[in-house]
Coordinates of C-alpha atoms and ligand atoms in Angstrom, one line a residue:
V1 CA 0.3 -0.1 0.3
A2 CA 1.2 3.1 -1.1
S3 CA 2.0 6.2 1.9
P4 CA 0.5 9.6 -0.6
Q5 CA 2.1 12.4 -0.6
L6 CA 0.5 16.0 -0.2
A7 CA 0.3 16.5 -3.7
D8 CA -2.0 12.1 -3.7
L9 CA -4.3 14.3 -1.8
A10 CA -5.6 16.1 -4.6
A11 CA -6.8 13.5 -6.2
L12 CA -9.6 14.1 -3.2
T13 CA -10.6 17.3 -4.8
E14 CA -11.8 15.7 -7.6
V15 CA -14.3 13.7 -5.4
V16 CA -14.9 16.7 -2.5
G17 CA -14.0 20.1 -4.2
A18 CA -10.5 22.0 -3.3
D19 CA -12.2 24.2 -0.5
H20 CA -13.2 20.6 1.0
V21 CA -9.5 19.1 1.8
L22 CA -7.7 21.1 4.8
V23 CA -4.1 21.0 4.6
D24 CA -2.9 23.9 6.4
D25 CA -1.2 23.5 9.4
D26 CA -3.1 26.4 11.4
V27 CA -6.4 25.0 9.7
R28 CA -6.2 21.5 10.6
A29 CA -5.0 22.5 14.5
G30 CA -8.5 23.1 15.4
Y31 CA -9.6 19.6 14.6
E32 CA -6.6 17.7 15.8
V33 CA -7.2 18.7 19.5
D34 CA -9.8 17.3 21.5
W35 CA -12.8 19.6 23.6
T36 CA -11.0 19.0 26.9
G37 CA -7.0 19.8 25.4
R38 CA -6.2 16.7 26.6
F39 CA -6.1 14.5 23.6
R40 CA -3.9 16.3 20.6
G41 CA -3.0 14.5 17.3
R42 CA -1.9 14.8 13.5
C43 CA -3.6 13.9 10.0
R44 CA -2.6 14.6 6.8
A45 CA -5.5 16.8 6.2
V46 CA -9.2 17.4 7.2
V47 CA -12.1 16.8 4.2
R48 CA -15.2 17.5 4.0
P49 CA -18.1 15.4 2.1
G50 CA -21.4 16.6 1.2
S51 CA -22.7 13.4 0.3
T52 CA -22.7 9.6 1.6
A53 CA -21.4 8.9 -2.2
E54 CA -18.8 11.8 -1.3
V55 CA -18.1 9.8 1.9
A56 CA -17.6 6.5 0.3
A57 CA -15.3 7.8 -1.9
V58 CA -13.2 9.4 1.0
V59 CA -13.2 6.0 2.4
R60 CA -12.8 3.6 -0.3
W61 CA -8.9 6.1 -0.9
C62 CA -8.0 5.8 2.7
G63 CA -8.7 2.5 2.5
A64 CA -6.2 1.9 -0.8
H65 CA -3.8 4.3 0.6
G66 CA -3.9 2.5 4.2
L67 CA -4.8 5.7 5.7
A68 CA -7.0 5.9 8.8
V69 CA -10.3 7.8 8.6
V70 CA -11.0 9.5 11.5
P71 CA -14.9 10.6 11.8
Q72 CA -15.3 13.5 13.1
G73 CA -18.9 16.0 14.2
G74 CA -19.2 18.7 16.6
N75 CA -15.8 17.8 18.6
T76 CA -17.5 17.4 21.7
G77 CA -16.4 14.3 22.6
L78 CA -15.0 14.0 25.7
V79 CA -12.8 10.5 24.9
G80 CA -10.4 11.7 23.0
G81 CA -12.1 9.7 19.7
S82 CA -12.5 12.5 17.2
V83 CA -9.1 13.8 16.9
P84 CA -7.0 11.8 15.3
G85 CA -3.7 9.4 16.4
P86 CA -0.3 10.9 16.7
D87 CA 1.1 8.9 14.0
G88 CA 0.0 11.3 11.5
D89 CA -1.2 8.9 8.9
G90 CA -5.2 9.1 9.7
V91 CA -7.2 11.5 7.8
V92 CA -10.2 14.2 9.7
V93 CA -13.2 13.4 7.6
S94 CA -15.9 16.3 9.0
L95 CA -19.3 15.2 8.3
H96 CA -20.7 19.4 8.9
R97 CA -21.9 19.7 5.2
L98 CA -24.1 16.2 5.6
Q99 CA -27.1 18.7 6.5
R100 CA -30.4 16.0 5.0
F101 CA -33.6 17.4 7.0
D102 CA -36.6 15.8 6.0
P103 CA -39.9 17.1 6.7
V104 CA -41.1 16.3 10.1
D105 CA -43.5 12.9 10.0
E106 CA -45.8 13.5 12.6
V107 CA -48.2 11.3 11.7
A108 CA -45.1 7.9 12.9
A109 CA -43.3 11.4 15.2
Q110 CA -40.3 10.8 13.5
V111 CA -37.3 12.5 11.6
T112 CA -34.7 11.4 9.0
V113 CA -31.4 13.8 9.4
G114 CA -28.2 14.3 8.0
A115 CA -25.1 13.0 10.8
G116 CA -24.2 17.0 10.0
V117 CA -27.4 18.4 12.0
T118 CA -26.6 19.6 15.6
L119 CA -28.8 18.6 18.1
A120 CA -30.2 22.6 18.9
A121 CA -31.1 22.6 15.1
L122 CA -33.0 19.5 15.3
H123 CA -34.3 20.7 18.6
E124 CA -35.1 23.9 16.3
R125 CA -37.1 22.0 13.8
V126 CA -39.1 19.7 15.1
R127 CA -40.4 22.2 18.1
G128 CA -44.4 23.4 16.5
S129 CA -45.1 19.6 15.8
G130 CA -46.6 18.2 18.6
W131 CA -43.4 16.3 19.0
A132 CA -39.7 16.7 20.4
F133 CA -36.4 15.0 20.4
G134 CA -36.2 12.8 23.5
V135 CA -31.6 13.7 23.6
D136 CA -30.7 16.9 25.0
L137 CA -27.5 17.7 26.5
A138 CA -25.5 20.7 27.3
A139 CA -23.0 20.8 24.1
R140 CA -26.6 21.1 22.1
D141 CA -25.2 23.8 19.7
S142 CA -21.9 21.5 18.3
A143 CA -23.1 18.3 18.9
T144 CA -24.2 16.8 16.0
I145 CA -26.5 13.4 15.5
G146 CA -24.2 11.6 13.9
G147 CA -21.7 12.0 16.5
M148 CA -23.9 10.8 19.5
I149 CA -25.6 8.4 17.3
A150 CA -21.7 7.0 17.5
T151 CA -21.0 7.3 21.3
N152 CA -24.8 6.6 22.2
A153 CA -25.0 9.9 23.8
G154 CA -27.0 10.1 26.9
G155 CA -27.6 13.6 28.6
I156 CA -30.1 14.8 31.1
R157 CA -33.5 13.4 29.5
V158 CA -31.9 9.2 29.4
L159 CA -34.5 8.6 33.3
R160 CA -37.2 9.6 30.7
H161 CA -36.1 8.2 27.5
G162 CA -33.4 6.5 27.3
A163 CA -29.8 7.2 25.4
M164 CA -29.3 7.5 21.1
R165 CA -29.8 3.7 20.9
A166 CA -33.5 4.2 21.9
Q167 CA -34.4 7.3 19.9
V168 CA -32.1 5.6 16.0
L169 CA -35.1 4.2 14.1
G170 CA -32.9 3.1 11.6
V171 CA -29.6 4.3 10.0
E172 CA -27.6 5.0 6.7
A173 CA -23.7 4.3 6.8
V174 CA -20.6 3.9 4.7
L175 CA -18.7 0.9 6.2
G176 CA -15.2 0.8 6.6
D177 CA -15.3 -1.0 3.0
G178 CA -16.6 1.9 1.9
S179 CA -20.1 0.3 1.1
V180 CA -23.3 2.1 1.5
V181 CA -26.3 0.7 3.7
S182 CA -29.4 2.4 4.3
H183 CA -32.6 1.3 6.9
L184 CA -34.3 4.8 6.9
G185 CA -38.4 3.0 6.9
G186 CA -39.0 3.2 10.6
L187 CA -41.2 0.7 10.0
V188 CA -42.5 0.0 14.1
K189 CA -42.2 -3.5 13.8
D190 CA -39.3 -5.0 11.5
N191 CA -37.4 -8.3 12.3
T192 CA -35.5 -8.6 9.2
G193 CA -32.1 -9.6 10.5
Y194 CA -29.4 -8.0 12.5
D195 CA -30.0 -4.5 13.9
L196 CA -26.8 -2.3 12.1
A197 CA -28.4 0.2 13.7
G198 CA -28.1 -0.6 16.4
L199 CA -24.3 -1.6 16.4
L200 CA -23.7 1.3 15.3
T201 CA -24.9 3.6 17.3
G202 CA -22.3 3.4 20.2
S203 CA -19.7 2.4 17.7
E204 CA -17.4 5.6 17.8
G205 CA -16.5 5.6 14.5
T206 CA -14.7 2.3 14.1
L207 CA -16.9 0.4 12.0
G208 CA -18.6 3.1 9.5
V209 CA -19.1 6.5 9.0
V210 CA -22.7 7.5 9.7
T211 CA -24.6 10.1 7.2
A212 CA -28.4 10.0 8.4
A213 CA -30.8 8.7 10.7
R214 CA -34.0 8.1 11.3
L215 CA -35.0 9.3 14.5
R216 CA -37.8 8.9 17.1
L217 CA -39.4 11.8 18.3
V218 CA -42.0 12.0 22.1
P219 CA -44.5 13.3 23.5
D220 CA -44.0 17.9 24.2
P221 CA -45.6 18.0 27.5
P222 CA -46.7 21.5 27.9
D223 CA -45.4 21.9 31.5
R224 CA -42.1 21.8 33.6
V225 CA -41.3 22.6 36.6
V226 CA -38.0 22.2 38.1
V227 CA -36.5 22.0 41.7
L228 CA -32.8 22.6 42.7
A229 CA -32.6 20.7 46.2
P230 CA -29.9 21.1 48.8
L231 CA -29.6 17.4 51.1
P232 CA -26.5 16.3 53.4
S233 CA -25.0 13.7 51.7
V234 CA -25.0 11.2 48.9
A235 CA -26.8 8.2 50.6
A236 CA -29.7 11.5 51.4
A237 CA -29.7 12.1 47.4
M238 CA -30.4 8.5 46.7
A239 CA -32.8 7.6 48.6
L240 CA -34.4 10.8 47.8
C241 CA -34.9 9.9 44.3
A242 CA -35.7 6.5 44.6
R243 CA -38.5 8.2 46.4
L244 CA -39.6 10.6 43.3
R245 CA -39.2 7.5 41.2
A246 CA -42.0 5.4 42.8
R247 CA -44.4 8.4 43.0
V248 CA -43.7 11.1 40.7
P249 CA -44.6 10.4 36.8
G250 CA -43.7 12.1 34.6
L251 CA -40.1 12.8 36.1
E252 CA -38.2 14.1 33.4
A253 CA -34.8 14.7 34.7
L254 CA -32.6 13.8 38.5
E255 CA -29.4 15.1 38.1
A256 CA -26.8 16.6 40.8
V257 CA -24.0 18.6 41.7
L258 CA -21.4 17.5 44.2
G259 CA -19.2 19.1 47.1
D260 CA -17.4 22.1 45.7
G261 CA -19.0 22.3 42.1
L262 CA -21.9 24.8 43.4
A263 CA -18.8 27.3 44.0
L264 CA -16.7 26.7 40.5
V265 CA -19.9 27.7 38.6
C266 CA -21.1 30.8 40.8
D267 CA -16.9 31.4 40.7
H268 CA -16.9 30.5 37.1
L269 CA -20.1 32.6 36.2
G270 CA -20.1 35.7 38.7
L271 CA -23.7 33.8 39.6
A272 CA -25.3 34.1 43.3
H273 CA -25.6 31.1 44.9
P274 CA -28.7 29.6 45.0
F275 CA -28.8 29.0 48.9
P276 CA -27.6 30.3 52.4
A277 CA -24.7 27.9 52.2
D278 CA -23.3 25.3 49.9
P279 CA -25.1 22.1 50.2
P280 CA -22.7 18.8 50.2
V281 CA -25.3 17.9 47.5
A282 CA -27.6 20.2 45.3
L283 CA -30.1 17.5 43.3
L284 CA -31.5 18.9 40.5
A285 CA -35.0 17.7 39.7
E286 CA -37.3 18.2 36.7
W287 CA -41.0 16.6 36.2
A288 CA -43.2 17.3 32.8
G289 CA -46.5 16.7 32.2
E290 CA -49.7 18.7 31.8
G291 CA -51.3 20.8 34.4
D292 CA -49.7 20.9 37.8
P293 CA -47.2 18.6 39.0
P294 CA -48.5 15.6 41.0
D295 CA -49.1 16.1 44.9
A296 CA -46.2 13.8 45.6
L297 CA -43.5 16.2 43.9
V298 CA -44.4 19.0 46.4
E299 CA -44.9 16.7 49.1
I300 CA -41.4 14.9 48.9
F301 CA -39.6 18.3 48.4
G302 CA -41.2 20.0 50.6
S303 CA -39.1 22.4 52.4
D304 CA -38.0 25.9 52.6
D305 CA -35.1 26.4 50.9
V306 CA -36.4 24.3 47.9
L307 CA -35.7 26.4 44.5
V308 CA -38.5 25.7 42.3
A309 CA -39.1 27.4 38.8
A310 CA -42.2 26.9 36.5
D311 CA -41.2 29.5 33.5
G312 CA -38.5 29.3 30.8
A313 CA -35.9 31.4 32.2
G314 CA -36.5 30.5 35.6
R315 CA -35.8 26.6 35.0
E316 CA -33.4 27.5 33.0
R317 CA -31.3 29.7 35.5
L318 CA -31.1 26.5 37.7
W319 CA -30.0 24.4 35.0
R320 CA -27.0 26.5 35.1
Y321 CA -25.6 25.3 37.7
R322 CA -26.0 21.8 36.5
E323 CA -25.3 22.4 32.7
A324 CA -22.2 25.0 33.3
M325 CA -20.0 22.2 35.1
T326 CA -18.3 21.1 32.3
E327 CA -16.8 24.6 31.2
S328 CA -16.0 25.9 35.0
I329 CA -13.7 22.9 35.6
S330 CA -12.1 23.1 32.2
A331 CA -11.2 27.0 33.4
V332 CA -9.8 25.1 36.4
G333 CA -7.9 23.4 34.3
V334 CA -7.2 20.0 31.7
P335 CA -9.5 17.6 32.9
H336 CA -9.3 13.5 33.3
K337 CA -13.0 13.2 32.2
L338 CA -14.4 9.8 34.0
D339 CA -17.6 9.0 33.3
V340 CA -19.3 6.4 35.2
T341 CA -22.2 4.3 36.1
L342 CA -22.3 2.5 39.5
P343 CA -25.8 0.0 40.8
L344 CA -28.3 2.4 41.4
G345 CA -27.4 1.3 45.8
S346 CA -23.5 1.7 45.0
V347 CA -23.2 5.3 44.2
A348 CA -23.9 6.6 47.5
E349 CA -20.5 4.6 49.0
F350 CA -18.4 4.9 45.2
A351 CA -18.6 8.7 45.9
D352 CA -17.1 8.8 49.0
A353 CA -14.7 6.3 48.2
V354 CA -13.3 7.8 44.9
V355 CA -11.6 11.0 46.4
G356 CA -10.0 9.7 49.4
A357 CA -9.1 7.0 46.3
V358 CA -7.4 9.9 44.0
Q359 CA -5.9 12.1 46.5
A360 CA -4.0 9.5 48.0
A361 CA -2.9 8.2 44.8
V362 CA -2.3 11.9 43.5
P363 CA -2.1 13.8 46.0
P364 CA -2.5 17.5 44.1
A365 CA -5.9 15.9 42.5
A366 CA -8.7 18.9 43.4
V367 CA -11.9 15.8 42.1
H368 CA -14.8 17.1 41.2
L369 CA -18.4 15.4 41.0
F370 CA -21.7 15.8 39.2
G371 CA -23.4 14.1 37.0
H372 CA -26.6 11.9 35.9
L373 CA -27.7 11.0 40.1
G374 CA -31.7 9.2 38.9
D375 CA -28.7 7.2 36.2
G376 CA -26.0 6.3 38.5
N377 CA -24.4 8.0 36.6
L378 CA -21.4 10.2 38.1
H379 CA -18.6 12.5 36.2
V380 CA -15.4 11.7 38.0
N381 CA -13.5 14.7 36.7
V382 CA -10.0 15.0 38.6
T383 CA -8.0 18.5 37.4
G384 CA -4.8 19.3 39.3
V385 CA -2.5 16.4 37.7
D386 CA -0.9 16.0 34.2
P387 CA -3.1 15.2 31.6
D388 CA -0.6 12.0 31.0
D389 CA -0.5 10.9 34.6
E390 CA -2.7 7.6 33.8
R391 CA -2.3 7.1 37.8
V392 CA -6.0 8.7 38.1
D393 CA -7.7 7.1 35.1
D394 CA -6.7 4.0 37.1
V395 CA -7.2 4.3 40.3
V396 CA -11.0 5.6 39.8
L397 CA -11.7 3.5 36.9
R398 CA -10.4 0.4 39.7
L399 CA -12.7 1.4 42.0
V400 CA -15.9 1.3 39.5
A401 CA -14.9 -1.8 38.3
D402 CA -14.5 -3.5 42.4
H403 CA -18.7 -1.7 42.9
G404 CA -20.0 -3.3 39.4
G405 CA -20.3 -0.2 37.5
S406 CA -19.2 0.4 33.9
I407 CA -15.8 2.3 33.4
S408 CA -18.3 4.4 30.4
A409 CA -21.9 5.5 30.9
E410 CA -21.9 8.0 28.4
H411 CA -18.8 9.3 26.5
G412 CA -17.6 5.7 25.3
I413 CA -13.6 4.9 25.4
G414 CA -12.4 6.8 22.7
R415 CA -9.2 6.7 23.3
A416 CA -8.9 7.3 27.2
K417 CA -10.1 4.3 28.3
V418 CA -8.7 1.5 26.8
P419 CA -6.4 0.3 28.7
W420 CA -8.8 -0.3 31.0
L421 CA -11.7 -2.0 29.0
G422 CA -10.4 -5.4 29.9
L423 CA -12.0 -4.6 33.5
V424 CA -15.3 -4.3 32.4
R425 CA -15.7 -6.2 29.1
S426 CA -14.3 -10.5 28.8
D427 CA -11.8 -11.1 27.3
S428 CA -14.7 -12.9 25.0
E429 CA -16.5 -10.2 24.7
I430 CA -13.3 -7.8 23.4
A431 CA -13.0 -11.0 20.5
A432 CA -16.6 -10.5 19.5
F433 CA -16.0 -7.0 19.0
A434 CA -13.0 -7.6 16.8
A435 CA -14.7 -10.3 14.9
I436 CA -17.1 -7.6 13.9
K437 CA -14.8 -5.3 13.2
A438 CA -12.6 -6.8 11.4
A439 CA -16.3 -8.0 9.3
L440 CA -17.5 -4.5 8.3
D441 CA -13.5 -2.7 8.3
P442 CA -11.7 -5.1 6.7
N443 CA -9.1 -3.0 5.9
G444 CA -9.1 -1.3 9.4
V445 CA -9.3 2.2 8.3
M446 CA -12.4 2.8 10.5
N447 CA -10.6 5.1 13.8
P448 CA -7.8 2.6 14.6
G449 CA -6.2 3.2 18.5
V450 CA -10.4 3.7 19.6
L451 CA -11.9 1.5 21.4
L452 CA -10.4 -1.5 21.2
P453 CA -7.4 -2.7 22.3
G454 CA -4.4 -4.1 20.3
E455 CA -4.4 -1.7 17.8
G456 CA -2.0 1.2 18.8
Ligands
FAD1 P1 -17.0 14.0 17.8 O1 -17.2 15.1 19.4 O2 -17.3 14.6 16.7 O3 -17.5 12.2 18.0 C1 -17.3 11.9 18.7 C2 -17.4 10.5 18.9 O4 -17.6 10.1 17.5 C3 -15.7 9.9 17.8 O5 -15.1 9.2 17.8 C4 -15.7 9.9 16.5 O6 -15.0 9.4 15.5 C5 -16.9 9.7 15.9 N1 -18.2 10.3 15.4 C6 -18.6 11.7 14.6 N2 -19.9 11.7 14.0 C7 -19.3 10.1 13.6 C8 -20.3 9.7 12.6 N3 -21.1 10.7 11.7 N4 -20.3 8.7 11.7 C9 -19.1 7.8 12.6 N5 -18.5 8.1 13.8 C10 -18.4 9.7 14.1 N6 -22.2 13.1 26.0 C11 -23.5 12.9 27.0 O7 -23.1 11.5 26.5 N7 -24.1 13.5 27.7 C12 -23.9 14.7 28.2 O8 -24.8 15.2 29.2 C13 -23.0 15.4 27.4 N8 -22.9 17.1 28.1 C14 -22.1 17.9 27.2 C15 -21.5 18.4 27.6 C16 -20.4 19.9 27.2 C17 -20.2 20.9 27.4 C18 -19.8 19.2 26.4 C19 -17.8 19.8 25.9 C20 -20.0 17.8 26.1 C21 -20.0 16.8 26.0 N9 -21.1 15.7 25.7 C22 -22.5 15.0 27.2 C23 -20.3 15.2 25.1 C24 -20.0 15.0 23.7 O9 -21.0 16.0 23.3 C25 -21.3 13.7 23.2 O10 -19.9 12.8 23.0 C26 -21.5 14.0 22.0 O11 -22.7 12.8 21.3 C27 -20.6 14.0 20.6 O12 -21.2 14.6 19.3 P2 -19.9 15.2 18.8 O13 -20.6 15.8 17.1 O14 -19.2 16.7 19.1 O15 -18.7 13.9 17.7
MLT2 C1 -22.6 16.2 31.2 O1 -23.1 15.6 31.8 O2 -22.3 17.3 31.9 C2 -21.5 15.7 30.5 O3 -21.9 14.7 30.0 C3 -20.1 16.8 30.1 C4 -19.4 16.3 31.8 O4 -18.7 15.0 31.3 O5 -18.4 16.8 31.5
ZN3 ZN1 -23.5 13.4 30.9

């Protein structure tokens, strides 16, 4: 296999047009570093195909030249999967130009969109149809539907609607061999073989490039209430979440900011502290339905300290304390971001143990905890440590495995967690992953070094 010189890249301009093959160092730079600044690589070029056929031609060209394909959407991924590896032998394939947007199918409650459509654009286009898209997350202005499918993104409404996999009814994709698969009919019942959409969801760009998707929509209730409550401990918060889940139909979100999180956000954004004293846990709950919320919600939260908002601006104000955690932490330094799930019954014990464990292993570390408490999903973020010091990742992920949890709840494995996949997946499972990869990506071009061990 011949490795192309820069001049050979000109062949790609015939496929996508000269404006869409980017080779200048300055221009490539933004595509070569991840959102956190922890993961940096190099690529030969950034290519921006404008159609599924162009994506297929680019993938085939990379296969013929032995170059890695690194799919990239909004580059908001937090595990280094959207940026190339250090060897420079890859091409970033940016999917932004795939902006297909079919009319909302109001009868089926479905819509077909291109991979490059952002989450915010999808929410906007669906608004007013009587339906909504069931996944939401703070990176909505940049994160793309293709990237969200590739990571099986979760976000703040998993409690009610599930993660991306639950919304994806079908995909169109270019597989690693350059072939195109398309199954966008959106039939409610369709038992005709392997679930390729399910397989591509969460595959992190290692099997193929998602170019479009048929998505499920959900009802859009007219009334919403957000509550922000101070609680004395994670154990108290978990007990309260269990009571809410049992007695309050229509819960959309159960989120939390722990420890110094509120102070961090207030300092970073110049916001007023929401409570007279920052509590050990600030629990945010959102209910959605028609009319007044159930009496049980009021009864369970019945305390003077609780903040409540029913209007849009007020709800947004309360959400800010939770959603601004990511940017507030990055303002402190380049974080190690460990996104983990625990069995719900072990969350409190894990949260108490993890801070001491990290500080014992890497003494200067500061540990910030927040996340989707109702899903047992904690974000353990660590600052004050060299981005390359993997002792942090090691101690947290081993503690997670010891508690019966998962080393990735929603961000994926990416480049960040490959060495620890074996903590939660058996040798047989990893061999099955490798066999699937070899079948769909026989040239091994799709995002090598991401997700699967042994690819360097
Ligand atoms: P990218 O970052 O570009 O790529 C992510 C992965 O998908 C990479 O492996 C890439 O190769 C692959 N990929 C991208 N596009 C395609 C495609 N079309 N076909 C095949 N593979 C592709 N994540 C959550 O799950 N929940 C959250 O609550 C959440 N909140 C966030 C808040 C902030 C402020 C930020 C910065 C990030 C957050 N994230 C969250 C992480 C991130 O937004 C998600 O992982 C999102 O799904 C990434 O989408 P993207 O388009 O930016 O993908
Ligand atoms: C969140 O829940 O805010 C995101 O997953 C982002 C993060 O982990 O920083
Ligand atoms: Zn999250």
